[in-house]
Amino acid sequence: MHEQHRGTEFITHFDYASETFKHHNAANGRLPLFARMPLARSKAGSAWPSLAALILLAGCALQPPAPSVPLTTPARWEAPLPTAAAQPAGSRQLRDWWRQLGDPALVALIDAAQAASPTIATARSRFLQAQATRTSAQAALGPTLDASTQSSRGFSQIAGGVATQHQAGLQTSWEIDLFGANRTTRDAADARLQGAQAQWHDARTSVAAEVANEVNSVRSCRRDLAIQEADAASRAETARLTGLAMRAGFQSSANAALARASSAEASARVTQQRAQCDIGIKTLVALTALEEAQVRARLETPPAAPPPDALFAIDTLPAAILAQRPDVFDADRNVAAASAEVGSAQAKRYPRLTLGGQIGVASFRTRGMETDVTAWTIGPLQVNLPLFDGGRRVADIDAARARYDEAVAQYRATARQAVSEVEQALVNLHGTAARTADAQAAVAGYQASFNAIEQSYRSGLASLLELEESRRTLLAARTTRSALERERLAAWIALYRAAGGGWTQGEPAPAEPRASAS
């Protein structure tokens, strides 16, 4: 047994079963230059019982924290779920719900955005990085095999002249993972790979929700623009008629000036509203990487039908929703990875066992003589025993445990946030449903009132101030109804996002991004 100190590790070499076999072919009756290598003998056999006892004790000491932690979830949703009567026929699927609405513009824009999104591309790159890390960690569990070759020519005292030598060989090494340092590293890489895959799906869900919201906003803006344009046209007509009446002596100049001011105000609102719609278009251009003309052309195609009262069905319990959230699953995988990393840090405090071996051939030529030699070796069997490192390994364990605690806290926070997001989306959805009928009734009532006052004004029975006040009230009611339609669709989109976008564990891995059709 050969013992030596290297840095802070005590390294022991057990050279058991180390044997060399050689084959040679000597020319001209000369002896081979390579003699038979002796079998290494050692008196270290008495060390094996101690090593076995150490392995047993260390195995008992390796107790990483739990790879998963329980969550306390509500037994039911506090906010009301969409009523069964509101659910669409056949219950549209939560996943890719926009493909089931007969809205080709929305489908095309979401596809383009998902193909061009840097967020999705980044998530895919992280998945590929995690995949490579996992492959590397898995490879550490097996042996390595290297090949080498060399040639030299020079004066040899043994041969008494110039000699040419060629050598080639294979070397192998295998770290026997006694305490699971490499295995737990592989387990951590597995967990992070699963989390990275879920993050990719989460990115796709986020992009789909963002584009759907922006399309909803642009369409709502265009509805408001139509309302503003109709109002501006009505005010312009009122201003024209009032001007004619003033010149005929039936209206005062003050009323004519008020009518002109009201018309100008409406025209300014139209300009402002049109600018807001253009800003929304440019946002979609940035999201989809399409030309602005393409985006505008897509949006010129209206949906086959208005959005239904319910886009999809949500009837699962909070615990089931959490299982469908990619971000919650990713946080859970981070806990598992952190637990495995604690185990890896613990295992590095204990001995490491490495087995080596090699096989080689050599050719020696000098003065017309050629000698060929083949040799193989199994060993040495090397055990590294860490003795002193100034507390570095203990500090590594403490740091790994702290990261585990952080991952657990983040996991619980993510789960609570997920429940909160679903509850908020349900509240908004219920609120918009309850306000829809009132908004419709308000518009109908204010429209009837405005029509009556306008008729009275033209008959000289109502003042221009009464007419303008009625017009403002009607405009506000129409705008409120349009905003409510946008808010309700936004609540459905938020619920889609909060429910995890229809993701389930076992979804396929990220594929190459698809090019969007122009």
Coordinates of C-alpha atoms in Angstrom, one line a residue:
M1 CA 0.0 0.0 0.0
H2 CA 1.4 3.4 -1.0
E3 CA 0.3 6.4 1.0
Q4 CA 0.9 10.1 0.3
H5 CA -0.6 13.5 1.2
R6 CA -2.0 15.6 -1.7
G7 CA -3.3 18.9 -0.6
T8 CA -5.9 18.2 2.0
E9 CA -6.9 14.7 0.9
F10 CA -5.4 11.5 2.1
I11 CA -5.1 9.2 -0.9
T12 CA -4.6 5.5 -0.7
H13 CA -3.9 3.3 -3.7
F14 CA -5.0 -0.4 -3.5
D15 CA -3.2 -2.1 -6.4
Y16 CA -5.1 -5.4 -6.2
A17 CA -5.6 -7.4 -9.4
S18 CA -3.1 -5.4 -11.2
E19 CA -1.6 -7.6 -13.9
T20 CA 0.3 -6.9 -17.1
F21 CA 0.3 -9.2 -20.1
K22 CA 2.8 -8.7 -22.9
H23 CA 3.3 -10.3 -26.3
H24 CA 6.6 -9.7 -28.1
N25 CA 8.3 -10.6 -31.3
A26 CA 12.1 -10.2 -31.3
A27 CA 14.1 -10.1 -34.4
N28 CA 17.6 -11.5 -35.0
G29 CA 17.6 -13.3 -31.7
R30 CA 17.6 -10.2 -29.5
L31 CA 15.8 -10.0 -26.2
P32 CA 12.7 -7.8 -26.0
L33 CA 13.3 -4.3 -24.6
F34 CA 10.1 -4.6 -22.4
A35 CA 10.3 -7.0 -19.5
R36 CA 7.2 -8.6 -17.9
M37 CA 5.6 -6.2 -15.4
P38 CA 5.3 -7.9 -12.0
L39 CA 2.0 -8.4 -10.2
A40 CA 1.7 -5.7 -7.6
R41 CA 1.4 -7.0 -4.1
S42 CA 0.0 -5.2 -1.2
K43 CA -0.6 -5.7 2.5
A44 CA -3.6 -3.4 2.6
G45 CA -6.1 -6.2 2.9
S46 CA -6.6 -5.4 6.6
A47 CA -7.9 -1.9 5.5
W48 CA -11.0 -3.3 3.8
P49 CA -13.0 -4.1 7.0
S50 CA -12.5 -0.6 8.2
L51 CA -13.5 0.8 4.8
A52 CA -16.7 -1.3 4.9
A53 CA -17.6 -0.1 8.3
L54 CA -17.0 3.5 7.2
I55 CA -19.3 3.0 4.2
L56 CA -22.0 1.6 6.5
L57 CA -21.8 4.5 8.9
A58 CA -21.7 7.1 6.2
G59 CA -24.7 5.6 4.5
C60 CA -26.7 6.1 7.7
A61 CA -25.5 9.8 7.9
L62 CA -26.6 10.6 4.3
Q63 CA -30.1 11.9 4.9
P64 CA -31.0 14.7 2.5
P65 CA -34.2 16.7 3.1
A66 CA -37.5 15.5 1.5
P67 CA -37.6 16.0 -2.3
S68 CA -41.2 17.1 -2.1
V69 CA -43.2 19.1 0.5
P70 CA -46.9 19.0 1.2
L71 CA -49.1 22.0 0.3
T72 CA -52.2 23.2 2.1
T73 CA -54.7 24.0 -0.6
P74 CA -58.3 25.2 -0.3
A75 CA -60.9 22.5 -0.4
R76 CA -63.0 24.5 -2.9
W77 CA -63.0 27.9 -4.7
E78 CA -64.4 30.8 -2.8
A79 CA -65.3 32.7 -6.0
P80 CA -68.2 31.3 -8.0
L81 CA -67.4 29.2 -11.0
P82 CA -69.0 30.0 -14.4
T83 CA -72.5 28.5 -14.3
A84 CA -73.2 25.2 -16.1
A85 CA -75.7 27.0 -18.4
A86 CA -72.9 29.3 -19.6
Q87 CA -70.6 26.5 -20.6
P88 CA -70.3 26.1 -24.3
A89 CA -71.6 23.0 -26.1
G90 CA -69.1 20.2 -25.8
S91 CA -67.0 22.2 -23.2
R92 CA -64.2 23.7 -25.3
Q93 CA -60.8 22.6 -24.1
L94 CA -58.8 25.0 -22.0
R95 CA -55.7 24.3 -24.1
D96 CA -55.7 26.2 -27.4
W97 CA -59.2 27.6 -26.8
W98 CA -58.6 30.3 -29.4
R99 CA -58.5 27.6 -32.1
Q100 CA -62.1 26.7 -31.4
L101 CA -63.7 30.1 -31.8
G102 CA -63.7 30.4 -35.6
D103 CA -61.4 33.4 -35.4
P104 CA -58.6 32.9 -38.0
A105 CA -57.0 36.3 -37.2
L106 CA -56.5 35.4 -33.6
V107 CA -55.1 32.0 -34.4
A108 CA -52.7 33.4 -37.0
L109 CA -51.4 36.1 -34.7
I110 CA -50.8 33.8 -31.8
D111 CA -49.0 31.3 -34.0
A112 CA -46.8 34.1 -35.4
A113 CA -46.0 35.4 -31.9
Q114 CA -45.2 32.0 -30.5
A115 CA -42.8 31.3 -33.4
A116 CA -41.1 34.7 -33.0
S117 CA -41.2 35.1 -29.3
P118 CA -37.7 35.7 -27.6
T119 CA -39.3 34.5 -24.3
I120 CA -40.1 31.1 -25.8
A121 CA -36.8 30.9 -27.6
T122 CA -35.0 31.7 -24.3
A123 CA -37.1 29.0 -22.5
R124 CA -36.2 26.5 -25.2
S125 CA -32.5 27.3 -24.9
R126 CA -32.7 26.8 -21.1
F127 CA -34.3 23.4 -21.7
L128 CA -31.5 22.4 -24.1
Q129 CA -29.0 23.5 -21.5
A130 CA -30.7 21.5 -18.8
Q131 CA -30.9 18.5 -21.2
A132 CA -27.1 18.7 -21.8
T133 CA -26.4 19.1 -18.1
R134 CA -28.5 16.0 -17.4
T135 CA -26.6 14.0 -20.1
S136 CA -23.3 15.1 -18.5
A137 CA -24.5 14.1 -15.1
Q138 CA -25.6 10.7 -16.3
A139 CA -22.3 10.1 -18.1
A140 CA -20.5 10.7 -14.7
L141 CA -22.0 7.4 -13.5
G142 CA -20.3 5.3 -16.0
P143 CA -16.7 4.7 -17.0
T144 CA -14.6 6.9 -19.3
L145 CA -12.5 5.6 -22.2
D146 CA -9.6 7.6 -23.8
A147 CA -7.2 6.7 -26.6
S148 CA -3.7 8.0 -27.1
T149 CA -0.9 7.5 -29.6
Q150 CA 2.6 8.8 -29.9
S151 CA 5.8 8.3 -32.0
S152 CA 9.4 9.3 -31.3
R153 CA 12.8 8.8 -32.8
G154 CA 16.1 9.4 -31.1
F155 CA 19.3 7.9 -29.6
S156 CA 18.7 5.0 -27.2
Q157 CA 21.4 3.9 -24.8
I158 CA 19.8 0.5 -24.5
A159 CA 19.8 -0.1 -28.2
G160 CA 23.2 1.6 -28.6
G161 CA 21.9 3.7 -31.6
V162 CA 19.1 5.6 -33.1
A163 CA 15.7 4.0 -32.5
T164 CA 12.1 4.6 -33.6
Q165 CA 9.3 4.0 -31.2
H166 CA 5.5 4.0 -31.8
Q167 CA 2.9 3.6 -29.0
A168 CA -0.9 3.4 -28.9
G169 CA -3.2 2.7 -26.0
L170 CA -6.6 2.8 -24.4
Q171 CA -7.2 4.1 -20.9
T172 CA -10.3 3.7 -18.8
S173 CA -11.4 5.0 -15.5
W174 CA -14.6 4.5 -13.4
E175 CA -15.6 6.2 -10.2
I176 CA -17.6 3.7 -8.2
D177 CA -20.4 5.9 -6.8
L178 CA -20.3 4.5 -3.2
F179 CA -22.2 7.3 -1.5
G180 CA -24.3 8.6 -4.4
A181 CA -22.5 11.9 -5.1
N182 CA -22.8 11.4 -8.8
R183 CA -26.2 9.8 -8.6
T184 CA -27.7 12.7 -6.6
T185 CA -26.2 15.1 -9.1
R186 CA -27.9 13.2 -11.9
D187 CA -31.2 13.4 -9.9
A188 CA -30.9 17.1 -9.5
A189 CA -30.2 17.5 -13.2
D190 CA -33.3 15.3 -13.9
A191 CA -35.5 17.6 -11.8
R192 CA -34.2 20.8 -13.4
L193 CA -34.7 19.3 -16.8
Q194 CA -38.4 18.6 -16.0
G195 CA -38.7 22.1 -14.6
A196 CA -37.2 23.7 -17.7
Q197 CA -39.6 21.8 -19.9
A198 CA -42.5 23.1 -17.9
Q199 CA -41.1 26.6 -18.2
W200 CA -41.2 26.3 -21.9
H201 CA -44.9 25.5 -21.8
D202 CA -45.5 28.3 -19.4
A203 CA -43.8 30.7 -21.8
R204 CA -46.0 29.6 -24.6
T205 CA -49.1 30.1 -22.5
S206 CA -47.9 33.6 -21.5
V207 CA -47.3 34.6 -25.1
A208 CA -50.7 33.3 -26.2
A209 CA -52.4 35.2 -23.4
E210 CA -50.5 38.4 -24.2
V211 CA -51.4 38.3 -27.9
A212 CA -55.1 37.4 -27.1
N213 CA -55.3 40.4 -24.7
E214 CA -53.7 42.7 -27.3
V215 CA -56.1 41.6 -30.0
N216 CA -59.0 42.0 -27.6
S217 CA -57.8 45.6 -26.8
V218 CA -57.4 46.5 -30.4
R219 CA -60.9 45.3 -31.3
S220 CA -62.3 47.0 -28.3
C221 CA -60.5 50.2 -29.4
R222 CA -62.0 49.9 -32.8
R223 CA -65.5 49.5 -31.3
D224 CA -64.9 52.6 -29.3
L225 CA -63.6 54.4 -32.4
A226 CA -66.8 53.6 -34.2
I227 CA -68.8 54.9 -31.3
Q228 CA -66.7 58.1 -31.2
E229 CA -67.0 58.6 -35.0
A230 CA -70.8 58.1 -34.9
D231 CA -71.0 60.6 -32.0
A232 CA -68.8 63.1 -33.9
A233 CA -71.0 62.8 -37.0
S234 CA -74.1 63.4 -34.9
R235 CA -72.6 66.5 -33.2
A236 CA -71.4 67.8 -36.6
E237 CA -74.9 67.5 -37.9
T238 CA -76.3 69.2 -34.8
A239 CA -73.8 72.1 -35.3
R240 CA -74.8 72.4 -39.0
L241 CA -78.5 72.5 -38.2
T242 CA -78.0 75.0 -35.3
G243 CA -76.0 77.2 -37.6
L244 CA -78.8 77.2 -40.1
A245 CA -81.3 78.0 -37.4
M246 CA -79.2 80.8 -36.1
R247 CA -79.0 82.4 -39.5
A248 CA -82.7 82.1 -39.8
G249 CA -83.1 83.7 -36.4
F250 CA -84.4 80.6 -34.6
Q251 CA -81.3 80.0 -32.5
S252 CA -78.9 82.3 -30.6
S253 CA -75.3 82.7 -31.6
A254 CA -74.4 81.3 -28.2
N255 CA -76.1 78.0 -29.0
A256 CA -74.4 77.9 -32.4
A257 CA -71.0 78.4 -30.8
L258 CA -71.8 75.7 -28.3
A259 CA -72.7 73.3 -31.0
R260 CA -69.5 74.0 -33.0
A261 CA -67.4 73.5 -29.8
S262 CA -69.2 70.2 -29.1
S263 CA -68.5 69.0 -32.7
A264 CA -64.8 70.0 -32.4
E265 CA -64.5 68.2 -29.1
A266 CA -65.9 65.0 -30.6
S267 CA -63.5 65.3 -33.5
A268 CA -60.6 65.5 -31.2
R269 CA -61.7 62.4 -29.3
V270 CA -61.9 60.5 -32.6
T271 CA -58.3 61.5 -33.4
Q272 CA -57.2 60.4 -29.9
Q273 CA -59.0 57.1 -30.2
R274 CA -57.6 56.4 -33.6
A275 CA -54.1 57.0 -32.2
Q276 CA -54.7 54.5 -29.4
C277 CA -55.8 51.9 -31.9
D278 CA -52.6 52.5 -34.0
I279 CA -50.5 52.0 -30.9
G280 CA -52.2 48.6 -30.3
I281 CA -51.4 47.6 -33.9
K282 CA -47.8 48.4 -33.4
T283 CA -47.7 46.4 -30.2
L284 CA -49.0 43.4 -32.2
V285 CA -46.3 44.0 -34.8
A286 CA -43.6 43.8 -32.1
L287 CA -45.2 40.6 -30.6
T288 CA -45.6 38.8 -33.9
A289 CA -42.6 40.1 -36.0
L290 CA -45.0 40.5 -38.9
E291 CA -45.2 43.5 -41.1
E292 CA -47.8 46.1 -40.0
A293 CA -49.7 45.7 -43.2
Q294 CA -50.0 42.0 -42.5
V295 CA -51.3 42.6 -39.0
R296 CA -53.9 45.1 -40.2
A297 CA -55.0 42.7 -42.9
R298 CA -55.4 39.9 -40.4
L299 CA -57.5 42.1 -38.2
E300 CA -59.8 43.0 -41.1
T301 CA -61.1 39.4 -41.0
P302 CA -63.8 39.4 -38.4
P303 CA -64.5 36.3 -36.2
A304 CA -67.1 33.9 -37.6
A305 CA -69.3 34.7 -34.6
P306 CA -69.1 36.9 -31.5
P307 CA -67.2 35.4 -28.5
P308 CA -69.5 33.1 -26.6
D309 CA -70.5 33.8 -23.0
A310 CA -68.0 31.0 -21.9
L311 CA -64.8 30.2 -23.7
F312 CA -64.0 27.0 -21.8
A313 CA -65.0 25.0 -18.8
I314 CA -63.4 25.3 -15.3
D315 CA -64.7 22.7 -12.9
T316 CA -61.6 21.4 -11.2
L317 CA -60.7 21.8 -7.5
P318 CA -57.7 24.0 -6.4
A319 CA -55.4 21.0 -5.9
A320 CA -56.0 19.9 -9.5
I321 CA -55.4 23.4 -10.9
L322 CA -52.1 23.6 -9.0
A323 CA -51.1 20.3 -10.7
Q324 CA -51.8 21.9 -14.1
R325 CA -49.7 25.0 -13.5
P326 CA -46.3 24.8 -15.2
D327 CA -44.8 27.4 -12.8
V328 CA -45.9 25.5 -9.7
F329 CA -44.5 22.3 -11.2
D330 CA -41.3 24.0 -11.9
A331 CA -41.1 25.3 -8.3
D332 CA -41.7 21.7 -7.1
R333 CA -38.9 20.4 -9.3
N334 CA -36.6 23.1 -7.9
V335 CA -37.3 21.7 -4.4
A336 CA -36.4 18.1 -5.6
A337 CA -33.2 19.4 -7.3
A338 CA -32.2 21.3 -4.2
S339 CA -32.8 18.2 -2.1
A340 CA -30.6 16.1 -4.4
E341 CA -27.9 18.8 -4.3
V342 CA -27.9 18.5 -0.5
G343 CA -27.3 14.8 -0.8
S344 CA -24.5 15.4 -3.3
A345 CA -22.8 17.8 -1.0
Q346 CA -23.1 15.3 1.9
A347 CA -21.7 12.5 -0.2
K348 CA -18.6 14.5 -1.0
R349 CA -17.5 14.3 2.6
Y350 CA -16.9 10.6 2.3
P351 CA -14.4 8.4 0.4
R352 CA -14.3 8.1 -3.3
L353 CA -13.4 4.9 -5.0
T354 CA -12.0 4.8 -8.5
L355 CA -10.9 1.9 -10.7
G356 CA -8.6 2.3 -13.7
G357 CA -7.3 0.1 -16.5
Q358 CA -5.4 0.4 -19.7
I359 CA -4.3 -1.6 -22.8
G360 CA -1.6 -0.6 -25.1
V361 CA 0.7 -1.7 -28.0
A362 CA 4.2 -0.5 -28.7
S363 CA 6.7 -1.0 -31.6
F364 CA 10.4 -0.4 -31.3
R365 CA 12.8 -0.4 -34.3
T366 CA 16.5 0.0 -34.3
R367 CA 19.4 -1.4 -36.4
G368 CA 17.1 -3.7 -38.4
M369 CA 15.5 -5.2 -35.3
E370 CA 11.8 -4.7 -34.6
T371 CA 10.1 -5.5 -31.3
D372 CA 6.3 -5.4 -30.8
V373 CA 4.7 -5.4 -27.3
T374 CA 1.1 -5.6 -26.2
A375 CA 0.3 -4.9 -22.5
W376 CA -2.9 -4.6 -20.4
T377 CA -3.5 -3.5 -16.9
I378 CA -6.4 -3.6 -14.5
G379 CA -6.0 -1.1 -11.7
P380 CA -5.1 0.6 -9.6
L381 CA -8.1 0.7 -7.3
Q382 CA -7.8 4.1 -5.7
V383 CA -9.6 5.3 -2.6
N384 CA -9.6 9.1 -1.8
L385 CA -10.3 9.8 1.9
P386 CA -11.0 13.5 2.7
L387 CA -9.4 14.3 6.0
F388 CA -9.1 18.1 6.3
D389 CA -10.4 20.9 4.1
G390 CA -10.8 23.9 6.5
G391 CA -14.6 23.4 6.7
R392 CA -15.2 23.8 3.0
R393 CA -17.4 20.7 2.6
V394 CA -19.5 21.4 5.6
A395 CA -20.0 24.9 4.3
D396 CA -21.1 23.5 1.0
I397 CA -23.7 21.4 2.8
D398 CA -24.9 24.4 4.7
A399 CA -25.2 26.4 1.5
A400 CA -27.1 23.5 -0.2
R401 CA -29.5 23.3 2.8
A402 CA -30.1 27.1 2.6
R403 CA -30.9 26.8 -1.1
Y404 CA -33.3 24.0 -0.3
D405 CA -35.1 26.1 2.3
E406 CA -35.3 28.9 -0.3
A407 CA -36.8 26.6 -2.9
V408 CA -39.4 25.3 -0.4
A409 CA -40.4 28.9 0.4
Q410 CA -40.6 29.8 -3.2
Y411 CA -42.7 26.7 -4.0
R412 CA -45.2 27.6 -1.3
A413 CA -45.4 31.2 -2.4
T414 CA -45.9 30.2 -6.0
A415 CA -48.7 27.8 -5.1
R416 CA -50.4 30.5 -3.0
Q417 CA -50.1 33.0 -5.8
A418 CA -51.6 30.5 -8.3
V419 CA -54.7 30.1 -6.1
S420 CA -55.0 33.8 -5.8
E421 CA -54.8 34.4 -9.5
V422 CA -57.5 31.9 -10.2
E423 CA -59.7 33.4 -7.5
Q424 CA -59.2 36.9 -8.9
A425 CA -60.0 35.8 -12.4
L426 CA -63.2 34.1 -11.2
V427 CA -64.2 37.2 -9.3
N428 CA -63.7 39.4 -12.4
L429 CA -65.5 36.9 -14.6
H430 CA -68.5 36.7 -12.3
G431 CA -68.5 40.5 -11.9
T432 CA -68.6 41.2 -15.6
A433 CA -71.3 38.6 -16.1
A434 CA -73.5 40.3 -13.5
R435 CA -72.9 43.8 -15.0
T436 CA -73.6 42.8 -18.6
A437 CA -77.4 42.9 -18.4
D438 CA -77.3 46.2 -16.6
A439 CA -75.0 47.8 -19.2
Q440 CA -77.2 46.7 -22.0
A441 CA -80.3 48.1 -20.2
A442 CA -78.5 51.4 -19.6
V443 CA -77.5 51.8 -23.3
A444 CA -81.1 51.0 -24.4
G445 CA -82.6 53.5 -21.9
Y446 CA -80.1 56.3 -22.6
Q447 CA -80.6 55.8 -26.4
A448 CA -84.4 56.1 -26.1
S449 CA -84.0 59.3 -23.9
F450 CA -81.5 60.8 -26.4
N451 CA -83.8 60.1 -29.3
A452 CA -86.7 61.8 -27.6
I453 CA -84.7 64.8 -26.5
E454 CA -83.2 65.2 -30.0
Q455 CA -86.7 65.1 -31.5
S456 CA -87.8 67.7 -29.0
Y457 CA -84.8 69.9 -29.8
R458 CA -85.6 69.9 -33.5
S459 CA -89.1 70.8 -32.6
G460 CA -87.9 73.7 -30.4
L461 CA -89.1 72.0 -27.2
A462 CA -85.7 71.2 -25.7
S463 CA -82.5 73.3 -25.3
L464 CA -79.2 72.5 -26.9
L465 CA -77.8 72.0 -23.4
E466 CA -80.3 69.3 -22.7
L467 CA -79.4 67.6 -26.0
E468 CA -75.7 67.7 -25.3
E469 CA -76.1 66.4 -21.8
S470 CA -78.2 63.5 -23.1
R471 CA -75.6 62.9 -25.8
R472 CA -72.8 62.7 -23.2
T473 CA -74.7 60.3 -21.1
L474 CA -75.4 58.0 -24.0
L475 CA -71.8 58.1 -25.1
A476 CA -70.6 57.2 -21.6
A477 CA -73.1 54.3 -21.5
R478 CA -71.9 53.0 -24.9
T479 CA -68.3 53.3 -23.9
T480 CA -69.0 51.5 -20.6
R481 CA -70.6 48.6 -22.5
S482 CA -67.7 48.3 -24.9
A483 CA -65.2 48.4 -22.0
L484 CA -67.3 45.7 -20.2
E485 CA -67.0 43.4 -23.3
R486 CA -63.3 43.9 -23.4
E487 CA -63.0 43.3 -19.6
R488 CA -65.0 40.1 -19.8
L489 CA -62.9 38.6 -22.5
A490 CA -59.8 39.7 -20.6
A491 CA -61.1 37.9 -17.5
W492 CA -61.5 34.7 -19.5
I493 CA -57.9 35.1 -20.8
A494 CA -56.7 35.7 -17.3
L495 CA -58.5 32.6 -16.1
Y496 CA -56.8 30.6 -19.0
R497 CA -53.4 31.9 -17.8
A498 CA -54.2 31.3 -14.1
A499 CA -55.4 27.7 -14.8
G500 CA -52.1 26.8 -16.4
G501 CA -53.2 27.0 -20.1
G502 CA -54.3 23.4 -20.1
W503 CA -50.8 22.1 -19.4
T504 CA -50.4 18.6 -18.0
Q505 CA -47.4 16.7 -16.8
G506 CA -45.9 14.6 -19.5
E507 CA -46.3 17.2 -22.3
P508 CA -43.9 16.7 -25.2
A509 CA -40.5 18.4 -25.1
P510 CA -39.8 21.7 -26.9
A511 CA -39.5 21.2 -30.6
E512 CA -38.0 23.5 -33.3
P513 CA -40.1 26.7 -33.6
R514 CA -42.5 26.7 -36.4
A515 CA -42.4 29.4 -39.0
S516 CA -45.6 31.4 -39.2
A517 CA -47.5 31.6 -42.4
S518 CA -47.6 35.1 -43.8

